[in-house]
Short mmCIF file of C-alpha atoms in Angstrom, two decimals:
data_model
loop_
_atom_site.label_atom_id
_atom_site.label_comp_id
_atom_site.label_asym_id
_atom_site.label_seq_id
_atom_site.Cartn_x
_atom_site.Cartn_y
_atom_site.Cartn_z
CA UNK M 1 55.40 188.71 -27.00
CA UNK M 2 54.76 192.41 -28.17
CA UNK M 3 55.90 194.84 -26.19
CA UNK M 4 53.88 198.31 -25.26
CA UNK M 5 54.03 201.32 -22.82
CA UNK M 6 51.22 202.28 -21.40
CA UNK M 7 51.72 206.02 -22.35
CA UNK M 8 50.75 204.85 -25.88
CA UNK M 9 47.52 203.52 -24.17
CA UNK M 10 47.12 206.54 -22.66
CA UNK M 11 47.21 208.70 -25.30
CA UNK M 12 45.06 206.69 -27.03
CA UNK M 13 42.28 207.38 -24.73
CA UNK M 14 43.00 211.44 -24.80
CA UNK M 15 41.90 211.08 -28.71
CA UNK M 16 39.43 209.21 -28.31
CA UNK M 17 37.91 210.82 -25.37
CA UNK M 18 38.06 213.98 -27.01
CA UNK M 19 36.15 212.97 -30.13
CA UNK M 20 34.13 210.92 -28.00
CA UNK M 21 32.42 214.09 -26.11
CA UNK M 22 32.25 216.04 -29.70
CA UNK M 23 30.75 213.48 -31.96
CA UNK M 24 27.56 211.36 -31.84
CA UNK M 25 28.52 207.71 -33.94
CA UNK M 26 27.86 207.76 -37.24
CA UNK M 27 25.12 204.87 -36.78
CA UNK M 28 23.43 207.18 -34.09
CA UNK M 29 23.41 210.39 -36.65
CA UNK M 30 21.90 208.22 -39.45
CA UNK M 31 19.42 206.70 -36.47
CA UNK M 32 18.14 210.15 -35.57
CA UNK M 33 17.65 211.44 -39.63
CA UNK M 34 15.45 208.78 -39.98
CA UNK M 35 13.46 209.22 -37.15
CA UNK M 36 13.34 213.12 -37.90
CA UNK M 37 12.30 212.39 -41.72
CA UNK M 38 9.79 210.48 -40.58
CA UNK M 39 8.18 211.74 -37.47
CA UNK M 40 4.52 212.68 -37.52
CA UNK M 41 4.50 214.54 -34.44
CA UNK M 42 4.87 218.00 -34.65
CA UNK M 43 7.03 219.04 -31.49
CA UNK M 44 9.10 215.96 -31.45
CA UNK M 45 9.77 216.79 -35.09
CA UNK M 46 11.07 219.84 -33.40
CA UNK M 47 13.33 218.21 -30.66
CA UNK M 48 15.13 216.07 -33.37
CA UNK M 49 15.47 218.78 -35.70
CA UNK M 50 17.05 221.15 -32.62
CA UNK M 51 19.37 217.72 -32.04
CA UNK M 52 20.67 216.88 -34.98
CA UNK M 53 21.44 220.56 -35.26
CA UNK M 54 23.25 220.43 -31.99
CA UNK M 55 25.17 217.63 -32.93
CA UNK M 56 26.53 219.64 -36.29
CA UNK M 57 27.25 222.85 -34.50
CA UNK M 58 29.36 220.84 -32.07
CA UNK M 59 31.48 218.84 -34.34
CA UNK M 60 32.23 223.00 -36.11
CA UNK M 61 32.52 224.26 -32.61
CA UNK M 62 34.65 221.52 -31.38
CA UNK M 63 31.61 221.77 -28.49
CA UNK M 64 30.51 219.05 -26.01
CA UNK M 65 27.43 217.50 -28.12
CA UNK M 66 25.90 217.63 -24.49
CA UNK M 67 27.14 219.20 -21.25
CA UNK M 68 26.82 215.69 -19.74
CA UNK M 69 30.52 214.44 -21.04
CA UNK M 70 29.67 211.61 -18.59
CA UNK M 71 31.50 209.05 -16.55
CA UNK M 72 34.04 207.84 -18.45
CA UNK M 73 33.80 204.09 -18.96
CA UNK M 74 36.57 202.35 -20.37
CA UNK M 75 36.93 198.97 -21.79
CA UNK M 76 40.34 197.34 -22.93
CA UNK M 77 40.82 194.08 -24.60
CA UNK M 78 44.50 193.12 -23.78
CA UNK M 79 46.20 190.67 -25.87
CA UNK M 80 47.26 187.90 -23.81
CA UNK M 81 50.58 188.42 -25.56
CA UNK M 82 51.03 192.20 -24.92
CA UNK M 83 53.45 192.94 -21.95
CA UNK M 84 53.01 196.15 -20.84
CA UNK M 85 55.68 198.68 -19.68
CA UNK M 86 55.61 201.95 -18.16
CA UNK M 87 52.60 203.84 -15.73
CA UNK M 88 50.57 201.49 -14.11
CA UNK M 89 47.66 201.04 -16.36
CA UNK M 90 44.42 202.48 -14.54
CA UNK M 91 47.17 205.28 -13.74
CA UNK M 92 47.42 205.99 -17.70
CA UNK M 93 44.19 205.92 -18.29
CA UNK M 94 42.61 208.05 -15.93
CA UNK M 95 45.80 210.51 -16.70
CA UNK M 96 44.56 210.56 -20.11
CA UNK M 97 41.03 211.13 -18.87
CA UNK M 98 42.10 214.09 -16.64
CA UNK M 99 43.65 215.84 -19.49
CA UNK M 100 41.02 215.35 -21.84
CA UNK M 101 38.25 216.66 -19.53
CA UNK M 102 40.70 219.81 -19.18
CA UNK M 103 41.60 220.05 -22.30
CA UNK M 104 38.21 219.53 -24.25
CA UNK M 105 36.19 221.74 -21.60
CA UNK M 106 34.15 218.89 -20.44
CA UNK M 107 32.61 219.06 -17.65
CA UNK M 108 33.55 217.12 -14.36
CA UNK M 109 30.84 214.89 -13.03
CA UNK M 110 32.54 212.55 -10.57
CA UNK M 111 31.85 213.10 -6.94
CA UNK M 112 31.92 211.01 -3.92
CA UNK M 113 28.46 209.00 -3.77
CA UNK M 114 27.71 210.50 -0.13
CA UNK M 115 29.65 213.91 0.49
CA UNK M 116 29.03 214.67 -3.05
CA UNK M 117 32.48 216.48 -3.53
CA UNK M 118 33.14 216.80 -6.84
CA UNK M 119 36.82 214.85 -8.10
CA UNK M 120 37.01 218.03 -9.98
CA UNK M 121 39.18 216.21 -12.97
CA UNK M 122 36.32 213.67 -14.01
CA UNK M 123 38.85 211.12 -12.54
CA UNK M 124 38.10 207.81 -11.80
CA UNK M 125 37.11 205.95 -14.64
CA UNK M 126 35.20 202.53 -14.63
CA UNK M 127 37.24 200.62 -16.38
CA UNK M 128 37.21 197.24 -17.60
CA UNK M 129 39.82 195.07 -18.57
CA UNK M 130 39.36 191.80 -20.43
CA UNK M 131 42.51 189.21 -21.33
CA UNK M 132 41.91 188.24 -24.89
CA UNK M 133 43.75 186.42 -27.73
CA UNK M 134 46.68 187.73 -29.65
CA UNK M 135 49.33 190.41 -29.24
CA UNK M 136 46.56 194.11 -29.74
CA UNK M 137 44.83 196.05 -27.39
CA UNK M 138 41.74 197.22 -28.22
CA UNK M 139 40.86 200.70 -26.64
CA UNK M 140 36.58 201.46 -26.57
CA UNK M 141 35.80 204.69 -24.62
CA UNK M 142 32.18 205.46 -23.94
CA UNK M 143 31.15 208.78 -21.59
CA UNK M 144 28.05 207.33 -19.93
CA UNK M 145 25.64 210.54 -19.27
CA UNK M 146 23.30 209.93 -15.88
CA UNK M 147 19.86 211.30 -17.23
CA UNK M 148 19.80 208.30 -18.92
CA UNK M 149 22.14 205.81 -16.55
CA UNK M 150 19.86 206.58 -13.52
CA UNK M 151 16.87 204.91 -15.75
CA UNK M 152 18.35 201.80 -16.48
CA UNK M 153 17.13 198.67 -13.92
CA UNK M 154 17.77 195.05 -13.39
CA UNK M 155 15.85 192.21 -13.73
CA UNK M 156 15.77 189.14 -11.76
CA UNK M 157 13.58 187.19 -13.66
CA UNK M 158 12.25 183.17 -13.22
CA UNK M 159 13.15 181.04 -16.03
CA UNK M 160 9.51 180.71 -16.29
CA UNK M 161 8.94 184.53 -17.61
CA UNK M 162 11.05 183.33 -20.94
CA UNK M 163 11.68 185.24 -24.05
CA UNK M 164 8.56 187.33 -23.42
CA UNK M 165 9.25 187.94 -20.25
CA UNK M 166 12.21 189.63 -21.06
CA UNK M 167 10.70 192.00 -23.66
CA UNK M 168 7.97 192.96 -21.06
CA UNK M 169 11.02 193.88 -18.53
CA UNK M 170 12.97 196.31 -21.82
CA UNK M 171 9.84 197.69 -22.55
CA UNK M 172 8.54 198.44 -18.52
CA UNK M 173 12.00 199.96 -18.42
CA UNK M 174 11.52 202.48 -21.34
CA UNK M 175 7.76 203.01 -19.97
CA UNK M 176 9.03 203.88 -16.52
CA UNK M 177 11.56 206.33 -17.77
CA UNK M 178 9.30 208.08 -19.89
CA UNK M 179 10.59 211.89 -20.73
CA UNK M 180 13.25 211.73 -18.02
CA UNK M 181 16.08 209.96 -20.30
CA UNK M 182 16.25 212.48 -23.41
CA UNK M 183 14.22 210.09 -25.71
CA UNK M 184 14.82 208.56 -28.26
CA UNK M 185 16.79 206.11 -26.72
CA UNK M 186 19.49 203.53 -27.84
CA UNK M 187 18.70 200.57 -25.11
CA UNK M 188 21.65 198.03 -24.07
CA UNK M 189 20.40 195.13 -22.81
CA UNK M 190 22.19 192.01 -20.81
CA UNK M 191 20.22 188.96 -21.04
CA UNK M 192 21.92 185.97 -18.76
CA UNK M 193 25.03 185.36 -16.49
CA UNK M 194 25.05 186.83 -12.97
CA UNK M 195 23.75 190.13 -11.15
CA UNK M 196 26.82 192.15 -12.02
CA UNK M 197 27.56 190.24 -15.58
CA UNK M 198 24.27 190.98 -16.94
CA UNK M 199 24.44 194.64 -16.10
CA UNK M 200 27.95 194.87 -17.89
CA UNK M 201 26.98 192.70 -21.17
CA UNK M 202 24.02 195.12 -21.22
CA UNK M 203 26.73 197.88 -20.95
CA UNK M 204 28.41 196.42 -23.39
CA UNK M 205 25.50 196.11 -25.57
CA UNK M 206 25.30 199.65 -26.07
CA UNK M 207 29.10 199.63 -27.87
CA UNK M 208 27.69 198.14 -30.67
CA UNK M 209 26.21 200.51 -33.72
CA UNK M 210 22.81 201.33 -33.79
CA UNK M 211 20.79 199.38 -35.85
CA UNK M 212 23.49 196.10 -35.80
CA UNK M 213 21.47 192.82 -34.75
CA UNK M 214 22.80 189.88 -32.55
CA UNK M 215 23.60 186.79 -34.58
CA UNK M 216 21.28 184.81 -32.70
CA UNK M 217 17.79 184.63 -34.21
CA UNK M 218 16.05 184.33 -31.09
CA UNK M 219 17.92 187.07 -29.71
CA UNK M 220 17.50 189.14 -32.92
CA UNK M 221 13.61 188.18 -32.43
CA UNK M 222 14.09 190.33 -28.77
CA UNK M 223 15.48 193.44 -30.24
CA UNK M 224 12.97 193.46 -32.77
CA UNK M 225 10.16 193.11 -31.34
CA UNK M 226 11.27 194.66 -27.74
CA UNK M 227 11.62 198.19 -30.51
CA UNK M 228 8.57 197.58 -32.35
CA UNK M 229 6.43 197.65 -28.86
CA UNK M 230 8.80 200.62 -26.94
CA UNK M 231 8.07 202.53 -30.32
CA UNK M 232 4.26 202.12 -29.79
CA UNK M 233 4.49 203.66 -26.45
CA UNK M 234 3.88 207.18 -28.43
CA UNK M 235 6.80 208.43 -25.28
CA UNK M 236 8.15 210.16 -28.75
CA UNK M 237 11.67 212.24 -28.63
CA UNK M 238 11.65 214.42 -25.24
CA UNK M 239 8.56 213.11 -24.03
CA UNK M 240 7.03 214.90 -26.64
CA UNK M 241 4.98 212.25 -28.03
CA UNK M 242 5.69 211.19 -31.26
CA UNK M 243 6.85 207.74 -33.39
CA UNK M 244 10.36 206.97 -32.13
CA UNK M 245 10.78 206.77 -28.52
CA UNK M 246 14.09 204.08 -29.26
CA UNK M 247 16.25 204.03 -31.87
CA UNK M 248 17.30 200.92 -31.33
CA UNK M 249 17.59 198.21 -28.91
CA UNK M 250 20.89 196.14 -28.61
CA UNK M 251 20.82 192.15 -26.62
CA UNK M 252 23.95 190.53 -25.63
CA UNK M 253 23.30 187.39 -24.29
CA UNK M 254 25.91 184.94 -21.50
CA UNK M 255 24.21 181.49 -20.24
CA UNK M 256 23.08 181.87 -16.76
CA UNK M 257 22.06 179.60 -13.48
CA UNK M 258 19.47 176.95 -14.25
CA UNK M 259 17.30 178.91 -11.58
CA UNK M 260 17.56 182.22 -12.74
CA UNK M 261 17.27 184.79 -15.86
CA UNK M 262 18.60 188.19 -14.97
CA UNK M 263 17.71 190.79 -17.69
CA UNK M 264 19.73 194.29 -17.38
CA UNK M 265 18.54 197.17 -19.17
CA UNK M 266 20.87 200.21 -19.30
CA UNK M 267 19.70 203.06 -21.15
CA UNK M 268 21.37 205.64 -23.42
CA UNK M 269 20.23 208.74 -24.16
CA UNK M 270 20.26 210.19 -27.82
CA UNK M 271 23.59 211.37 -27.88
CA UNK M 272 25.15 207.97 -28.26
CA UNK M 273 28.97 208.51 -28.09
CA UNK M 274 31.23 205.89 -28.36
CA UNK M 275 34.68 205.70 -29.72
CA UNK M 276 37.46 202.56 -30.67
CA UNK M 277 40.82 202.21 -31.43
CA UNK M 278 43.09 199.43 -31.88
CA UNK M 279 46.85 199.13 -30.88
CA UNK I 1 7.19 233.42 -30.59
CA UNK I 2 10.38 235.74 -29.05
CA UNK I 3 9.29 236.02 -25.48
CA UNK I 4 11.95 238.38 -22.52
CA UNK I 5 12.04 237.66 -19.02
CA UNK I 6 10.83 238.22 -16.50
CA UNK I 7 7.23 237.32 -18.32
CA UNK I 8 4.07 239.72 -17.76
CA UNK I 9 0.77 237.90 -16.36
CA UNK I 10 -0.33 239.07 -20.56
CA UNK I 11 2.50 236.71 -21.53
CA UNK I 12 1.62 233.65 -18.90
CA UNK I 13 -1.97 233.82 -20.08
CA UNK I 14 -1.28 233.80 -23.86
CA UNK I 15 1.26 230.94 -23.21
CA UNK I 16 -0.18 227.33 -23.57
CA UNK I 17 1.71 223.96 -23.18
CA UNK I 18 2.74 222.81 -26.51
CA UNK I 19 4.00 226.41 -27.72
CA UNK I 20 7.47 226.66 -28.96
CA UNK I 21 9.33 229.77 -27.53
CA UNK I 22 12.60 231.40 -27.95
CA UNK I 23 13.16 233.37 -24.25
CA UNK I 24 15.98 236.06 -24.03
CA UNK I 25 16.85 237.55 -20.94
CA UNK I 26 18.33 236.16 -17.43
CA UNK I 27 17.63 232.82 -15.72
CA UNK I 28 19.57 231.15 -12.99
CA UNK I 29 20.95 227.55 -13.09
CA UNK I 30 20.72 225.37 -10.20
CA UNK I 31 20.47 221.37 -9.50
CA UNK I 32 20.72 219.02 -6.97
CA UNK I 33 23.71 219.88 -4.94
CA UNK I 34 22.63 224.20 -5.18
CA UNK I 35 18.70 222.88 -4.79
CA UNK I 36 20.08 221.11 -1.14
CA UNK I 37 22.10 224.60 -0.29
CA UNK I 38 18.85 226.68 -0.69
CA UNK I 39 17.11 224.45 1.33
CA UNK I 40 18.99 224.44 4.20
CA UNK I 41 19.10 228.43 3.94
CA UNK I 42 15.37 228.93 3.88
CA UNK I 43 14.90 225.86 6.82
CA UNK I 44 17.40 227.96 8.72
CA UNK I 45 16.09 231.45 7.55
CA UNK I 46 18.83 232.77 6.29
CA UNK I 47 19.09 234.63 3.14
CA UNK I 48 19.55 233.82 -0.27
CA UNK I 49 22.67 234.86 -1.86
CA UNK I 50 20.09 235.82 -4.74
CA UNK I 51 17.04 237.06 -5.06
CA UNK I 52 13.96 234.02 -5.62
CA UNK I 53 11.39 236.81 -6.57
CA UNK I 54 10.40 236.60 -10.50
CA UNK I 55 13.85 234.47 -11.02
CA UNK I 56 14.00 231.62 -13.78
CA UNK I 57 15.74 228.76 -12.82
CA UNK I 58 17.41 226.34 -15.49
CA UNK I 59 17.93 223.21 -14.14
CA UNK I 60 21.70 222.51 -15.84
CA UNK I 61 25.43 222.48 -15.05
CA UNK I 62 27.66 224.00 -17.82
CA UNK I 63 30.75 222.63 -19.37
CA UNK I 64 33.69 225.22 -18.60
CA UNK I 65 34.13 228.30 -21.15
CA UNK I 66 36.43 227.68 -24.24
CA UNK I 67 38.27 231.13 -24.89
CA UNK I 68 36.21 233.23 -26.63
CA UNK I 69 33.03 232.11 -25.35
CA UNK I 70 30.89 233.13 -22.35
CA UNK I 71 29.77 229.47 -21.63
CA UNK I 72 30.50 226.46 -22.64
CA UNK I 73 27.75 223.53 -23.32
CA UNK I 74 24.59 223.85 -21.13
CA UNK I 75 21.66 221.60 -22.04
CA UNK I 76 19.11 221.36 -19.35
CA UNK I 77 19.17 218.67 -17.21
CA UNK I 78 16.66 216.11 -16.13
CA UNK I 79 13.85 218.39 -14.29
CA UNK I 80 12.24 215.49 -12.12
CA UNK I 81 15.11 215.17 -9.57
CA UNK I 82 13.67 218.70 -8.42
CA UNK I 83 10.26 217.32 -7.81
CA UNK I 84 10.61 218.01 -4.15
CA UNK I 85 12.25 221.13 -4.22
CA UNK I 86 10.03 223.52 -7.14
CA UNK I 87 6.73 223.47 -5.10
CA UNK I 88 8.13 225.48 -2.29
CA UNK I 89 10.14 227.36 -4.48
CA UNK I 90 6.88 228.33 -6.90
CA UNK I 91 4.89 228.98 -3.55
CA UNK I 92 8.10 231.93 -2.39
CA UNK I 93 7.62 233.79 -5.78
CA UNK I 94 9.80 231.70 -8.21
CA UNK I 95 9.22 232.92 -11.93
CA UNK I 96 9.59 229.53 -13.45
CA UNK I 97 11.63 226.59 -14.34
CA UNK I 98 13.40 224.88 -17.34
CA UNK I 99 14.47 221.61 -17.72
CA UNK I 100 13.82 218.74 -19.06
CA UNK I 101 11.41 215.78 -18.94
CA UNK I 102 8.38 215.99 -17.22
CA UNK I 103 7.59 216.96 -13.54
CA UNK I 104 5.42 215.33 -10.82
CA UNK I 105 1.73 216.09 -10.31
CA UNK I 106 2.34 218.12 -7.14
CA UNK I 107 4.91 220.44 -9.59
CA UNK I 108 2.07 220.92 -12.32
CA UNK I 109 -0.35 221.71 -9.25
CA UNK I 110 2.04 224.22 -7.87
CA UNK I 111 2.20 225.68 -10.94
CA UNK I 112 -1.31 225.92 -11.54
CA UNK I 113 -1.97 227.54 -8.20
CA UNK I 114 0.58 229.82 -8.27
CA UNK I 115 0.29 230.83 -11.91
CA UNK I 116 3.99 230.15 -13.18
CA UNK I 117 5.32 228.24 -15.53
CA UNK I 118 7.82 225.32 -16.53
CA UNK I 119 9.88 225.24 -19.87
CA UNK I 120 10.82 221.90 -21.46
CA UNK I 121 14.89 222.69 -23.45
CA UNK I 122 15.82 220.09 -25.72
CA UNK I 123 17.98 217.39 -23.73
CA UNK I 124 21.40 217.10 -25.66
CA UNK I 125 21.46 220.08 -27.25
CA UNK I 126 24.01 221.53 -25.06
CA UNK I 127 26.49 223.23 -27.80
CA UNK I 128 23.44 224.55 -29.53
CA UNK I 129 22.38 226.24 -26.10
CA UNK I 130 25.75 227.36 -24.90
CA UNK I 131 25.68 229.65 -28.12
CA UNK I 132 22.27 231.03 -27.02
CA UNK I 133 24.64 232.28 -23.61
CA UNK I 134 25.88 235.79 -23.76
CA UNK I 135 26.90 236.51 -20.24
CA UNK I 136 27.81 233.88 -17.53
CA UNK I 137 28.47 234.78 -14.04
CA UNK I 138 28.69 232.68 -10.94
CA UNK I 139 26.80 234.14 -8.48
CA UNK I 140 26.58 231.18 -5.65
CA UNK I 141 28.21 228.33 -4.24
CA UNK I 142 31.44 228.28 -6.63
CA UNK I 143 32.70 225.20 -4.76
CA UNK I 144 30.37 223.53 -6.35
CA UNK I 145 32.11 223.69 -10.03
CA UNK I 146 29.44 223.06 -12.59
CA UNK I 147 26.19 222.44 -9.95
CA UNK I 148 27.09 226.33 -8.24
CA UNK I 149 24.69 228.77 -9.03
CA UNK I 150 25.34 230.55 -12.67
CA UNK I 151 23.72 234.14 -13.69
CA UNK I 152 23.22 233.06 -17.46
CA UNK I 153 21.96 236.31 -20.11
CA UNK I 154 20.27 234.23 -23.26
CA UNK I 155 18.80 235.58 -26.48
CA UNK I 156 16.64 233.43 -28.45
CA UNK I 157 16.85 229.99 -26.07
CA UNK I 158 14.54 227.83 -27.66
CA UNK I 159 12.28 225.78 -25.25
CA UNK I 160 8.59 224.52 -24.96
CA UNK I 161 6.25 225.61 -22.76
CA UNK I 162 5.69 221.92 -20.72
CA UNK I 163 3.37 222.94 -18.28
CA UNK I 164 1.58 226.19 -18.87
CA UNK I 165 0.13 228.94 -16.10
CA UNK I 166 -3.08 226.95 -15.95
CA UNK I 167 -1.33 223.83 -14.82
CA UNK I 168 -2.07 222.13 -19.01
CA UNK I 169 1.29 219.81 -19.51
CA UNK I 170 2.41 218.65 -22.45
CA UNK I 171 3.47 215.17 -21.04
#
């Protein structure tokens, strides 16, 4: 049994929230200098110049890459043999988001769903909490921007629709969303389990670098192919038409119900932002 | 091209979708929750607490001001989820709009008919844009933090012209 307060958890989370909203991952930057080296297309050769210029004058600046620091989605891994001590845990973390969000100059995007008044301290956080093996914790923060979020959809599919069924559903997803979610896009994509499960695996999904593939070679076949066909769309960075509308398209997979094949496709903009840490 | 607003009709007409364009002058943000406040004024007919006439409005919430800054980041945000509310606008003498993304067909007709135009900023390029701010002043709505209404002076915000006075779009 390893013992841990929760104020170490917490600031844990004010790090990496704070290089979270300043820094786009290292797999993203080297993502977007491809597609900028090669894009044909004359204005979206513009739009990813402008972004990967954003992206250094914010990491100088110590600037929000975007002025959409997000809801703040948390995921902890808790080793089953970690006892933990101190402020209640959701407490911790969203004190640690509250004080980032001040301290960084983020802004606060939070309101109430209906009244629409804003939280004003970016507070709460989604968090989600998974018991694993061993006595670490491990901390992944990820400030989900809505331009993007609000174009992500779910799937019900029948068994029936298969493998390409699924790649019709990520690629109708990136067709529908067109210029609205600051292409090009990293897509996270849930393939099995239930409603909810599928829409947090695809969550999930989007953790991982850009460019990594799924172990699975069917899977791998998905991601593949699902970015060959989103990148022939021509939607091009900003709408702007050009080669890379995605730079990259992520599958987690979880079996599922023998009558059902749920396919959730959450999409991230450009400005992929996602910071780890294990304690 | 260095454009300053407000634009002349010589400036609308030379302007064509596709044209990159660095604007300097004032524009107004505003988005959903400020877009729902104007409405109610003008179903009510009550005054603006600004004036619509030959106004820019940049579809965007800023991140606070760091010391030493006048703004902090403020990339545009995504321009569609004003569909409903730019027509109207246009139609009462609105200069124009930036955002980004594109708009809905009954946007590029108002825009066409009425002569204006929309700007496409570069989505995620909000520290790069909060540099381009020299001045920021709230000027309506401050309870609504980051969606109130913000005065913004810019020099040399670079943008696209997405749909141009003769209703082309780039999308």
């Amino acid at each position: 049994m390893r013992t841990l307060n929760t104020e170490e958890i917490e600031n844990c989370i004010y790090r990496l929230a704070l290089q979270a909203g300043r820094n786009l991952t290292p797999s993203c930057l080297t993502a977007l200098r491809e597609a900028r080296d090669t894009e044909s297309g004359s204005t979206a050769g513009f739009a990813l110049n402008t972004v990967l210029q954003n992206a250094e004058i914010a990491v100088q600046e110590k600037m929000p890459v975007c002025q959409d620091t997000g809801m703040s989605v948390v995921l902890l891994e808790i080793g089953q043999e970690v006892f933990l001590t101190g402020k209640l845990l959701h407490d911790a973390v969203n004190d640690a988001v509250r004080r980032a969000y001040r301290d960084g100059y983020f802004r606060k995007s939070v309101c109430d769903p209906l009244t629409r008044v804003n939280t004003a301290d970016n507070t709460p956080a989604v968090i989600h909490t998974d018991i694993v093996a061993g006595d670490q914790v491990k901390i992944t923060f990820l400030p989900k921007g809505f331009g993007s979020e609000n174009m992500s959809q779910l799937h019900m599919l029948t068994p029936a629709k298969g493998i390409e069924g699924v790649i019709d559903s990520i690629v109708q997803t990136v067709q529908d969303a067109g210029s609205r979610p600051c292409p090009p896009v990293y897509v996270g994509v849930g393939i099995g389990g239930t409603f909810d499960s599928s829409a947090f695996l695809a969550k999930k999904a989007l953790t991982r670098p850009v460019g990594s593939r799924n172990e699975r070679e069917d899977v791998r076949y998905i991601e593949a192919e699902s970015l060959r066909r989103i990148n022939a769309l021509g939607i091009g960075a900003q709408g702007f038409k050009g080669d890379t509308t995605a730079i990259g398209v992520s599958c987690e997979v979880a079996p599922t119900h023998i009558a059902g094949l749920p396919v959730a496709v959450n999409i991230q903009c450009h400005c992929v932002r996602c910071e780890s840490e294990v304690l | 091209m260095q454009y300053t607003l407000p634009l002349t009709e010589e400036d609308l007409s030379a302007l064509k979708a596709g044209d990159g364009v660095l604007l300097s002058g004032t524009i107004l943000t505003a988005r959903d929750c400020a877009h729902k406040r104007i409405f109610a004024l003008l179903d009510e007919g009550k005054a603006l607490p600004f004036d619509l006439q030959n106004a820019y409005i940049y579809y965007a919430g800023p991140c606070p001001a760091p010391k030493g800054k006048a703004c902090g980041s403020c990339g545009p945000t995504t321009a569609a989820r004003m569909n409903s509310f730019a027509p109207r606008l246009l139609k009462l003498g609105l200069g124009g709009m930036i955002g980004k993304g594109e708009m809905s067909e009954e946007v590029r007709a108002a825009v066409a008919e009425t002569g204006r135009i929309y700007f496409a900023a570069i989505g995620g390029a909000g520290a790069l844009y909060g540099n381009c701010i020299q001045k920021s002043e709230c000027i309506a709505f401050p309870d609504l933090l980051s969606e109130a209404v913000y005065k913004l002076e810019v020099k040399d915000f670079p943008v696209v012209v997405a749909i141009d006075s003769q209703g082309n779009s780039i999308y």
